[in-house]
PDB file of C-alpha atoms in Angstrom:
ATOM      1  CA  MET C   1       4.324   5.355   9.724  1.00  0.00           C
ATOM      2  CA  CYS C   2       4.577   1.622  10.041  1.00  0.00           C
ATOM      3  CA  LEU C   3       5.013   0.315   6.341  1.00  0.00           C
ATOM      4  CA  ALA C   4       5.583  -3.183   7.298  1.00  0.00           C
ATOM      5  CA  SER C   5       2.672  -4.136   9.531  1.00  0.00           C
ATOM      6  CA  LEU C   6       0.886  -5.674   6.615  1.00  0.00           C
ATOM      7  CA  ASN C   7      -2.360  -4.763   7.757  1.00  0.00           C
ATOM      8  CA  ALA C   8      -2.306  -7.519  10.438  1.00  0.00           C
ATOM      9  CA  THR C   9      -5.031  -5.871  12.450  1.00  0.00           C
ATOM     10  CA  ARG C  10      -7.410  -6.147   9.486  1.00  0.00           C
ATOM     11  CA  VAL C  11      -6.373  -9.569   8.746  1.00  0.00           C
ATOM     12  CA  LEU C  12      -7.360 -10.816  12.167  1.00  0.00           C
ATOM     13  CA  ALA C  13     -10.539  -8.818  12.195  1.00  0.00           C
ATOM     14  CA  GLN C  14     -11.570 -10.633   8.891  1.00  0.00           C
ATOM     15  CA  THR C  15     -11.468 -14.051  10.845  1.00  0.00           C
ATOM     16  CA  ALA C  16     -13.897 -12.728  13.486  1.00  0.00           C
ATOM     17  CA  SER C  17     -16.637 -10.945  11.290  1.00  0.00           C
ATOM     18  CA  GLN C  18     -18.387 -10.949   7.899  1.00  0.00           C
ATOM     19  CA  PRO C  19     -18.862  -7.667   6.024  1.00  0.00           C
ATOM     20  CA  ALA C  20     -22.302  -6.215   5.531  1.00  0.00           C
ATOM     21  CA  PRO C  21     -24.124  -7.656   2.536  1.00  0.00           C
ATOM     22  CA  PHE C  22     -23.420  -6.108  -0.849  1.00  0.00           C
ATOM     23  CA  ASP C  23     -26.915  -5.676  -2.019  1.00  0.00           C
ATOM     24  CA  GLY C  24     -29.457  -2.735  -1.591  1.00  0.00           C
ATOM     25  CA  PRO C  25     -30.280   0.581  -2.738  1.00  0.00           C
ATOM     26  CA  TRP C  26     -27.334   2.005  -4.853  1.00  0.00           C
ATOM     27  CA  ASP C  27     -26.963   5.195  -2.836  1.00  0.00           C
ATOM     28  CA  SER C  28     -26.358   3.197   0.490  1.00  0.00           C
ATOM     29  CA  ARG C  29     -24.886  -0.158  -0.307  1.00  0.00           C
ATOM     30  CA  PRO C  30     -21.038  -0.703   0.389  1.00  0.00           C
ATOM     31  CA  LYS C  31     -20.136  -1.545  -3.237  1.00  0.00           C
ATOM     32  CA  LEU C  32     -21.380   0.585  -6.133  1.00  0.00           C
ATOM     33  CA  THR C  33     -22.025  -2.393  -8.420  1.00  0.00           C
ATOM     34  CA  GLY C  34     -23.906  -4.237  -6.014  1.00  0.00           C
ATOM     35  CA  ASP C  35     -23.874  -7.978  -5.355  1.00  0.00           C
ATOM     36  CA  TRP C  36     -23.347  -9.080  -8.946  1.00  0.00           C
ATOM     37  CA  GLY C  37     -26.456 -11.283  -8.829  1.00  0.00           C
ATOM     38  CA  GLY C  38     -25.340 -13.129  -5.890  1.00  0.00           C
ATOM     39  CA  LEU C  39     -21.859 -13.874  -7.302  1.00  0.00           C
ATOM     40  CA  ARG C  40     -20.069 -11.378  -5.028  1.00  0.00           C
ATOM     41  CA  GLU C  41     -21.421 -12.991  -1.728  1.00  0.00           C
ATOM     42  CA  GLU C  42     -20.701 -16.333  -2.938  1.00  0.00           C
ATOM     43  CA  LEU C  43     -17.064 -15.491  -3.887  1.00  0.00           C
ATOM     44  CA  ARG C  44     -16.612 -13.869  -0.299  1.00  0.00           C
ATOM     45  CA  ASP C  45     -18.057 -17.030   1.278  1.00  0.00           C
ATOM     46  CA  HIS C  46     -15.268 -18.879  -0.347  1.00  0.00           C
ATOM     47  CA  GLY C  47     -12.590 -16.493   0.636  1.00  0.00           C
ATOM     48  CA  ILE C  48     -12.324 -14.258  -2.479  1.00  0.00           C
ATOM     49  CA  THR C  49     -13.025 -10.496  -2.515  1.00  0.00           C
ATOM     50  CA  LEU C  50     -12.338  -8.309  -5.518  1.00  0.00           C
ATOM     51  CA  ASP C  51     -12.527  -4.552  -5.436  1.00  0.00           C
ATOM     52  CA  ILE C  52     -11.990  -2.055  -8.244  1.00  0.00           C
ATOM     53  CA  SER C  53     -11.648   1.717  -7.686  1.00  0.00           C
ATOM     54  CA  ALA C  54     -10.949   4.588 -10.140  1.00  0.00           C
ATOM     55  CA  THR C  55      -9.906   8.177  -9.393  1.00  0.00           C
ATOM     56  CA  GLU C  56      -9.521  11.177 -11.827  1.00  0.00           C
ATOM     57  CA  TYR C  57      -7.483  14.305 -11.030  1.00  0.00           C
ATOM     58  CA  TYR C  58      -7.765  17.822 -12.658  1.00  0.00           C
ATOM     59  CA  GLN C  59      -5.125  19.774 -10.758  1.00  0.00           C
ATOM     60  CA  GLY C  60      -2.910  22.690 -11.361  1.00  0.00           C
ATOM     61  CA  THR C  61      -0.920  25.603 -10.139  1.00  0.00           C
ATOM     62  CA  ALA C  62      -2.801  28.806 -10.146  1.00  0.00           C
ATOM     63  CA  SER C  63       0.391  30.900  -9.540  1.00  0.00           C
ATOM     64  CA  GLY C  64       4.052  30.398  -8.503  1.00  0.00           C
ATOM     65  CA  GLY C  65       5.878  27.194  -8.707  1.00  0.00           C
ATOM     66  CA  VAL C  66       7.982  26.538 -11.722  1.00  0.00           C
ATOM     67  CA  HIS C  67       5.110  26.284 -14.226  1.00  0.00           C
ATOM     68  CA  GLU C  68       1.644  27.424 -14.065  1.00  0.00           C
ATOM     69  CA  GLY C  69      -1.120  25.251 -15.632  1.00  0.00           C
ATOM     70  CA  PHE C  70      -3.516  22.392 -15.133  1.00  0.00           C
ATOM     71  CA  GLU C  71      -3.152  18.673 -16.035  1.00  0.00           C
ATOM     72  CA  PHE C  72      -5.631  15.834 -16.147  1.00  0.00           C
ATOM     73  CA  GLY C  73      -4.742  12.149 -15.037  1.00  0.00           C
ATOM     74  CA  GLY C  74      -6.044   9.368 -13.167  1.00  0.00           C
ATOM     75  CA  ARG C  75      -5.612   5.856 -11.718  1.00  0.00           C
ATOM     76  CA  ALA C  76      -7.411   2.617 -11.173  1.00  0.00           C
ATOM     77  CA  ASP C  77      -6.841   0.064  -8.509  1.00  0.00           C
ATOM     78  CA  TYR C  78      -7.652  -3.662  -8.607  1.00  0.00           C
ATOM     79  CA  LEU C  79      -7.461  -5.499  -5.102  1.00  0.00           C
ATOM     80  CA  LEU C  80      -7.722  -9.195  -4.941  1.00  0.00           C
ATOM     81  CA  ASN C  81      -7.862 -10.763  -1.373  1.00  0.00           C
ATOM     82  CA  ILE C  82      -8.048 -14.510  -0.695  1.00  0.00           C
ATOM     83  CA  ASP C  83      -8.629 -16.070   2.783  1.00  0.00           C
ATOM     84  CA  GLY C  84      -6.791 -19.377   2.413  1.00  0.00           C
ATOM     85  CA  GLN C  85      -8.965 -21.359   4.759  1.00  0.00           C
ATOM     86  CA  LYS C  86     -12.129 -20.370   3.275  1.00  0.00           C
ATOM     87  CA  ALA C  87     -10.632 -21.019  -0.316  1.00  0.00           C
ATOM     88  CA  GLY C  88      -9.759 -24.515   0.888  1.00  0.00           C
ATOM     89  CA  LEU C  89      -6.044 -24.096   1.612  1.00  0.00           C
ATOM     90  CA  TRP C  90      -5.343 -23.815   5.324  1.00  0.00           C
ATOM     91  CA  GLN C  91      -6.039 -21.700   8.262  1.00  0.00           C
ATOM     92  CA  GLY C  92      -4.190 -18.352   8.835  1.00  0.00           C
ATOM     93  CA  LEU C  93      -3.242 -17.931   5.102  1.00  0.00           C
ATOM     94  CA  TYR C  94      -4.010 -14.686   3.346  1.00  0.00           C
ATOM     95  CA  ILE C  95      -3.053 -13.755  -0.245  1.00  0.00           C
ATOM     96  CA  ASN C  96      -3.229 -10.099  -1.247  1.00  0.00           C
ATOM     97  CA  LEU C  97      -2.686  -9.012  -4.977  1.00  0.00           C
ATOM     98  CA  HIS C  98      -2.740  -5.206  -6.136  1.00  0.00           C
ATOM     99  CA  GLY C  99      -2.871  -4.042  -9.764  1.00  0.00           C
ATOM    100  CA  GLU C 100      -2.722  -0.529 -10.816  1.00  0.00           C
ATOM    101  CA  THR C 101      -3.097   1.569 -13.776  1.00  0.00           C
ATOM    102  CA  VAL C 102      -2.126   5.232 -14.312  1.00  0.00           C
ATOM    103  CA  TYR C 103      -2.785   7.540 -17.289  1.00  0.00           C
ATOM    104  CA  GLY C 104      -2.510  11.067 -18.259  1.00  0.00           C
ATOM    105  CA  ASP C 105      -0.338  13.791 -16.725  1.00  0.00           C
ATOM    106  CA  SER C 106       0.066  15.490 -13.281  1.00  0.00           C
ATOM    107  CA  VAL C 107       1.427  18.630 -11.762  1.00  0.00           C
ATOM    108  CA  ASN C 108       4.104  17.122  -9.633  1.00  0.00           C
ATOM    109  CA  LEU C 109       6.845  18.940 -11.538  1.00  0.00           C
ATOM    110  CA  PHE C 110       5.008  22.090 -11.752  1.00  0.00           C
ATOM    111  CA  THR C 111       5.222  23.030  -8.097  1.00  0.00           C
ATOM    112  CA  GLY C 112       8.959  23.007  -7.534  1.00  0.00           C
ATOM    113  CA  ALA C 113       8.264  20.913  -4.294  1.00  0.00           C
ATOM    114  CA  ILE C 114      10.631  18.163  -3.435  1.00  0.00           C
ATOM    115  CA  VAL C 115       7.784  15.623  -2.830  1.00  0.00           C
ATOM    116  CA  PRO C 116       4.951  15.062  -5.086  1.00  0.00           C
ATOM    117  CA  VAL C 117       1.800  16.990  -4.452  1.00  0.00           C
ATOM    118  CA  ASN C 118      -0.274  14.205  -6.130  1.00  0.00           C
ATOM    119  CA  ILE C 119       0.970  10.843  -4.646  1.00  0.00           C
ATOM    120  CA  GLY C 120      -1.795   9.065  -6.555  1.00  0.00           C
ATOM    121  CA  ARG C 121      -0.408   9.910  -9.869  1.00  0.00           C
ATOM    122  CA  ALA C 122       3.090   9.442  -8.799  1.00  0.00           C
ATOM    123  CA  HIS C 123       3.002   5.651  -8.606  1.00  0.00           C
ATOM    124  CA  PRO C 124       3.547   3.077  -9.888  1.00  0.00           C
ATOM    125  CA  VAL C 125       5.412   5.515 -12.391  1.00  0.00           C
ATOM    126  CA  PHE C 126       5.994   9.112 -12.427  1.00  0.00           C
ATOM    127  CA  PHE C 127       5.457   9.847 -16.202  1.00  0.00           C
ATOM    128  CA  GLY C 128       3.247   8.207 -18.712  1.00  0.00           C
ATOM    129  CA  ASP C 129       0.723   5.349 -18.937  1.00  0.00           C
ATOM    130  CA  GLU C 130       1.370   2.160 -17.207  1.00  0.00           C
ATOM    131  CA  THR C 131      -0.332  -0.995 -15.869  1.00  0.00           C
ATOM    132  CA  ALA C 132       1.465  -2.902 -13.119  1.00  0.00           C
ATOM    133  CA  LEU C 133       1.058  -5.726 -10.624  1.00  0.00           C
ATOM    134  CA  THR C 134       2.488  -4.022  -7.488  1.00  0.00           C
ATOM    135  CA  ALA C 135       1.787  -6.429  -4.955  1.00  0.00           C
ATOM    136  CA  VAL C 136       1.639 -10.285  -4.479  1.00  0.00           C
ATOM    137  CA  LYS C 137       1.848 -10.698  -0.681  1.00  0.00           C
ATOM    138  CA  PHE C 138       1.443 -13.865   1.333  1.00  0.00           C
ATOM    139  CA  THR C 139       0.761 -13.494   5.085  1.00  0.00           C
ATOM    140  CA  GLN C 140       0.596 -16.519   7.538  1.00  0.00           C
ATOM    141  CA  VAL C 141      -1.102 -15.731  10.791  1.00  0.00           C
ATOM    142  CA  LEU C 142       0.567 -18.126  13.315  1.00  0.00           C
ATOM    143  CA  SER C 143      -1.357 -16.811  16.319  1.00  0.00           C
ATOM    144  CA  GLU C 144      -2.956 -13.647  17.826  1.00  0.00           C
ATOM    145  CA  ASN C 145       0.348 -12.159  18.384  1.00  0.00           C
ATOM    146  CA  LEU C 146       2.534 -13.302  15.432  1.00  0.00           C
ATOM    147  CA  THR C 147       2.392 -12.845  11.784  1.00  0.00           C
ATOM    148  CA  LEU C 148       4.784 -13.843   8.972  1.00  0.00           C
ATOM    149  CA  TYR C 149       4.640 -12.292   5.576  1.00  0.00           C
ATOM    150  CA  GLY C 150       6.562 -12.157   2.319  1.00  0.00           C
ATOM    151  CA  GLY C 151       6.585 -11.739  -1.471  1.00  0.00           C
ATOM    152  CA  ARG C 152       6.142  -8.838  -3.663  1.00  0.00           C
ATOM    153  CA  ILE C 153       5.388  -5.975  -1.183  1.00  0.00           C
ATOM    154  CA  ASN C 154       3.804  -2.741  -2.051  1.00  0.00           C
ATOM    155  CA  THR C 155       5.351  -0.424   0.892  1.00  0.00           C
ATOM    156  CA  ILE C 156       2.698   2.143   0.913  1.00  0.00           C
ATOM    157  CA  ASP C 157      -0.519  -0.160   0.984  1.00  0.00           C
ATOM    158  CA  ASN C 158      -0.586  -0.595   4.662  1.00  0.00           C
ATOM    159  CA  VAL C 159       0.164   2.972   5.614  1.00  0.00           C
ATOM    160  CA  GLN C 160      -2.710   4.287   7.599  1.00  0.00           C
ATOM    161  CA  GLN C 161      -3.045   7.941   7.154  1.00  0.00           C
ATOM    162  CA  PRO C 162      -3.733  10.191  10.241  1.00  0.00           C
ATOM    163  CA  PHE C 163      -7.583  10.718  10.723  1.00  0.00           C
ATOM    164  CA  MET C 164      -8.548   8.552   7.540  1.00  0.00           C
ATOM    165  CA  PRO C 165     -10.073   5.236   7.828  1.00  0.00           C
ATOM    166  CA  GLY C 166      -8.542   3.768   4.524  1.00  0.00           C
ATOM    167  CA  ARG C 167      -5.298   2.667   3.440  1.00  0.00           C
ATOM    168  CA  GLY C 168      -3.420   3.287   0.088  1.00  0.00           C
ATOM    169  CA  LEU C 169      -2.633   6.259  -2.151  1.00  0.00           C
ATOM    170  CA  ASP C 170      -6.351   7.563  -2.392  1.00  0.00           C
ATOM    171  CA  ALA C 171      -7.232   7.016   1.224  1.00  0.00           C
ATOM    172  CA  GLY C 172      -6.739  10.460   2.474  1.00  0.00           C
ATOM    173  CA  PHE C 173      -4.094  13.272   1.618  1.00  0.00           C
ATOM    174  CA  MET C 174      -2.839  13.844  -1.853  1.00  0.00           C
ATOM    175  CA  ASN C 175       0.582  15.514  -0.797  1.00  0.00           C
ATOM    176  CA  ALA C 176       3.190  12.657  -0.354  1.00  0.00           C
ATOM    177  CA  ALA C 177       4.659  14.375   2.661  1.00  0.00           C
ATOM    178  CA  PHE C 178       1.441  13.753   4.486  1.00  0.00           C
ATOM    179  CA  VAL C 179       1.423  10.033   3.726  1.00  0.00           C
ATOM    180  CA  TRP C 180       4.950   8.727   4.558  1.00  0.00           C
ATOM    181  CA  ASN C 181       8.308  10.015   5.544  1.00  0.00           C
ATOM    182  CA  PRO C 182       9.997  11.024   2.140  1.00  0.00           C
ATOM    183  CA  ILE C 183      13.532  10.122   3.966  1.00  0.00           C
ATOM    184  CA  LEU C 184      12.824   6.560   3.285  1.00  0.00           C
ATOM    185  CA  GLY C 185      12.954   7.180  -0.445  1.00  0.00           C
ATOM    186  CA  ARG C 186      16.583   7.039  -0.485  1.00  0.00           C
ATOM    187  CA  THR C 187      16.781   3.362   0.323  1.00  0.00           C
ATOM    188  CA  MET C 188      13.273   2.050  -0.243  1.00  0.00           C
ATOM    189  CA  ASN C 189      11.095   1.809  -3.249  1.00  0.00           C
ATOM    190  CA  TYR C 190       7.406   1.739  -3.913  1.00  0.00           C
ATOM    191  CA  VAL C 191       7.506  -2.078  -4.682  1.00  0.00           C
ATOM    192  CA  GLN C 192      10.251  -4.391  -3.275  1.00  0.00           C
ATOM    193  CA  ASN C 193      10.542  -7.963  -2.747  1.00  0.00           C
ATOM    194  CA  GLY C 194      10.959  -8.945   0.845  1.00  0.00           C
ATOM    195  CA  ALA C 195       9.795 -10.855   3.955  1.00  0.00           C
ATOM    196  CA  GLY C 196       9.363 -10.338   7.664  1.00  0.00           C
ATOM    197  CA  ALA C 197       7.124 -10.788  10.817  1.00  0.00           C
ATOM    198  CA  ALA C 198       4.969  -8.669  12.934  1.00  0.00           C
ATOM    199  CA  VAL C 199       4.321  -9.008  16.647  1.00  0.00           C
ATOM    200  CA  LEU C 200       0.861  -8.035  17.711  1.00  0.00           C
ATOM    201  CA  ALA C 201      -0.671  -6.955  21.142  1.00  0.00           C
ATOM    202  CA  GLY C 202      -4.456  -6.745  21.421  1.00  0.00           C
ATOM    203  CA  GLY C 203      -4.682  -6.997  17.564  1.00  0.00           C
ATOM    204  CA  TYR C 204      -2.310  -3.986  17.128  1.00  0.00           C
ATOM    205  CA  PRO C 205       0.991  -4.352  15.213  1.00  0.00           C
ATOM    206  CA  VAL C 206       3.516  -3.075  17.977  1.00  0.00           C
ATOM    207  CA  PHE C 207       6.749  -4.410  16.327  1.00  0.00           C
ATOM    208  CA  SER C 208       7.715  -5.555  12.840  1.00  0.00           C
ATOM    209  CA  LEU C 209      10.994  -6.348  11.114  1.00  0.00           C
ATOM    210  CA  THR C 210      11.114  -6.585   7.356  1.00  0.00           C
ATOM    211  CA  VAL C 211      14.079  -7.442   4.985  1.00  0.00           C
ATOM    212  CA  TYR C 212      13.729  -6.054   1.583  1.00  0.00           C
ATOM    213  CA  ASP C 213      15.681  -6.359  -1.660  1.00  0.00           C
ATOM    214  CA  THR C 214      17.303  -3.018  -2.494  1.00  0.00           C
ATOM    215  CA  ASN C 215      16.094  -3.091  -6.111  1.00  0.00           C
ATOM    216  CA  ASN C 216      13.024  -1.318  -7.611  1.00  0.00           C
ATOM    217  CA  VAL C 217      10.718  -3.869  -8.980  1.00  0.00           C
ATOM    218  CA  THR C 218       7.738  -1.735  -9.426  1.00  0.00           C
ATOM    219  CA  THR C 219       7.261  -2.627 -13.156  1.00  0.00           C
ATOM    220  CA  ARG C 220       9.209  -5.944 -13.284  1.00  0.00           C
ATOM    221  CA  SER C 221       9.356  -9.214 -11.418  1.00  0.00           C
ATOM    222  CA  GLY C 222      12.932  -8.577 -10.030  1.00  0.00           C
ATOM    223  CA  PHE C 223      13.945 -12.084  -9.600  1.00  0.00           C
ATOM    224  CA  ASP C 224      16.868 -12.046 -11.979  1.00  0.00           C
ATOM    225  CA  VAL C 225      18.453  -9.276  -9.650  1.00  0.00           C
ATOM    226  CA  LEU C 226      17.171 -10.526  -6.241  1.00  0.00           C
ATOM    227  CA  PHE C 227      19.606  -9.153  -3.617  1.00  0.00           C
ATOM    228  CA  ASP C 228      22.344  -8.422  -5.961  1.00  0.00           C
ATOM    229  CA  ASN C 229      22.909  -5.118  -4.437  1.00  0.00           C
ATOM    230  CA  GLY C 230      22.472  -5.991  -0.751  1.00  0.00           C
ATOM    231  CA  ALA C 231      19.372  -5.603   1.397  1.00  0.00           C
ATOM    232  CA  VAL C 232      17.215  -3.043   3.317  1.00  0.00           C
ATOM    233  CA  ILE C 233      16.719  -3.862   7.035  1.00  0.00           C
ATOM    234  CA  TYR C 234      13.628  -1.952   8.073  1.00  0.00           C
ATOM    235  CA  PRO C 235      12.288  -2.392  12.022  1.00  0.00           C
ATOM    236  CA  THR C 236       9.375  -0.540  13.411  1.00  0.00           C
ATOM    237  CA  VAL C 237       8.035  -0.131  16.819  1.00  0.00           C
ATOM    238  CA  SER C 238       4.619   1.520  17.233  1.00  0.00           C
ATOM    239  CA  LEU C 239       2.632   1.723  20.566  1.00  0.00           C
ATOM    240  CA  PRO C 240      -1.046   2.682  20.642  1.00  0.00           C
ATOM    241  CA  THR C 241      -1.798   5.870  22.818  1.00  0.00           C
ATOM    242  CA  LYS C 242      -4.844   7.572  24.213  1.00  0.00           C
ATOM    243  CA  PHE C 243      -3.771  10.974  25.054  1.00  0.00           C
ATOM    244  CA  PHE C 244      -6.559  13.065  26.399  1.00  0.00           C
ATOM    245  CA  GLY C 245      -8.714  10.210  25.504  1.00  0.00           C
ATOM    246  CA  MET C 246      -8.142  10.434  21.983  1.00  0.00           C
ATOM    247  CA  PRO C 247      -6.832   7.116  19.929  1.00  0.00           C
ATOM    248  CA  GLY C 248      -3.375   7.445  18.319  1.00  0.00           C
ATOM    249  CA  HIS C 249       0.034   5.988  18.290  1.00  0.00           C
ATOM    250  CA  GLN C 250       3.646   6.810  18.761  1.00  0.00           C
ATOM    251  CA  SER C 251       6.214   5.098  16.343  1.00  0.00           C
ATOM    252  CA  VAL C 252       9.877   4.552  16.043  1.00  0.00           C
ATOM    253  CA  TRP C 253      11.536   3.252  12.981  1.00  0.00           C
ATOM    254  CA  GLY C 254      14.743   3.072  11.168  1.00  0.00           C
ATOM    255  CA  ALA C 255      16.159   1.955   7.914  1.00  0.00           C
ATOM    256  CA  TYR C 256      19.554   0.387   7.061  1.00  0.00           C
ATOM    257  CA  SER C 257      20.763  -0.610   3.609  1.00  0.00           C
ATOM    258  CA  SER C 258      23.772  -2.584   2.477  1.00  0.00           C
ATOM    259  CA  GLY C 259      23.129  -1.553  -1.101  1.00  0.00           C
ATOM    260  CA  ARG C 260      25.706   0.429  -3.192  1.00  0.00           C
ATOM    261  CA  TYR C 261      24.686   3.861  -4.324  1.00  0.00           C
ATOM    262  CA  GLU C 262      26.435   6.262  -6.579  1.00  0.00           C
ATOM    263  CA  PRO C 263      26.214  10.133  -5.988  1.00  0.00           C
ATOM    264  CA  LYS C 264      25.212  10.632  -9.653  1.00  0.00           C
ATOM    265  CA  GLU C 265      22.536   7.828  -9.447  1.00  0.00           C
ATOM    266  CA  ALA C 266      18.946   8.957  -9.463  1.00  0.00           C
ATOM    267  CA  VAL C 267      16.890   8.493  -6.217  1.00  0.00           C
ATOM    268  CA  PRO C 268      14.700   5.383  -6.410  1.00  0.00           C
ATOM    269  CA  ASP C 269      11.040   5.775  -6.829  1.00  0.00           C
ATOM    270  CA  SER C 270       9.644   6.267  -3.429  1.00  0.00           C
TER     271      SER C 270
END
């Protein structure tokens, strides 16, 4: 999975086409709440799009695991995207904000599994109720082949799940093992301050290099501890493939951290 591509393909696509109108019958329009009396399309034409989604879970372990039972919980996501050129700033600038709310409980500790069986209720916090701003990302498209980015980065926002068209925690599989490689959880957190660059070919991010602060800043700004415990260097190489005529990609990535970790220290939130 390429966590640092920052959705450059979609950014470039936004410059080439407009989404379908928001109005129409409730069972066929792209947004449930419609056009907001024309306000939604007016905001879009000025470079501003706002999306809100809510997901609820009632999940349980019928037998086995470490505890049998069912729990109810849920999450809400608030996504604000700004096209800098349309908003009166400059060409190639994109600003993405992501807010999240979680509530209730989950069965992530019931199963005995190493990774959460419900990734949507595992972030931004594993326990309790929380609302957090988990992304404030600035992207500057320099050309069709080079994109720079930085800010408060949600490391899972840009993961494209296999066979799923969307991105994010509710775009496909619930089990965290199918969303991203849990090995990265030792050195990388759900939200980290950082910056990097992505090289594209044909609109596809084939190489990226991101430098992250090691501190977990999911529920705080993190500016007071910025790079006080080293950095994480995260390169990725991802090449599109068409084996047997089917679209896919092959990726190679690595993560190096200069941070100091104690054996007794809890593993950072992934």
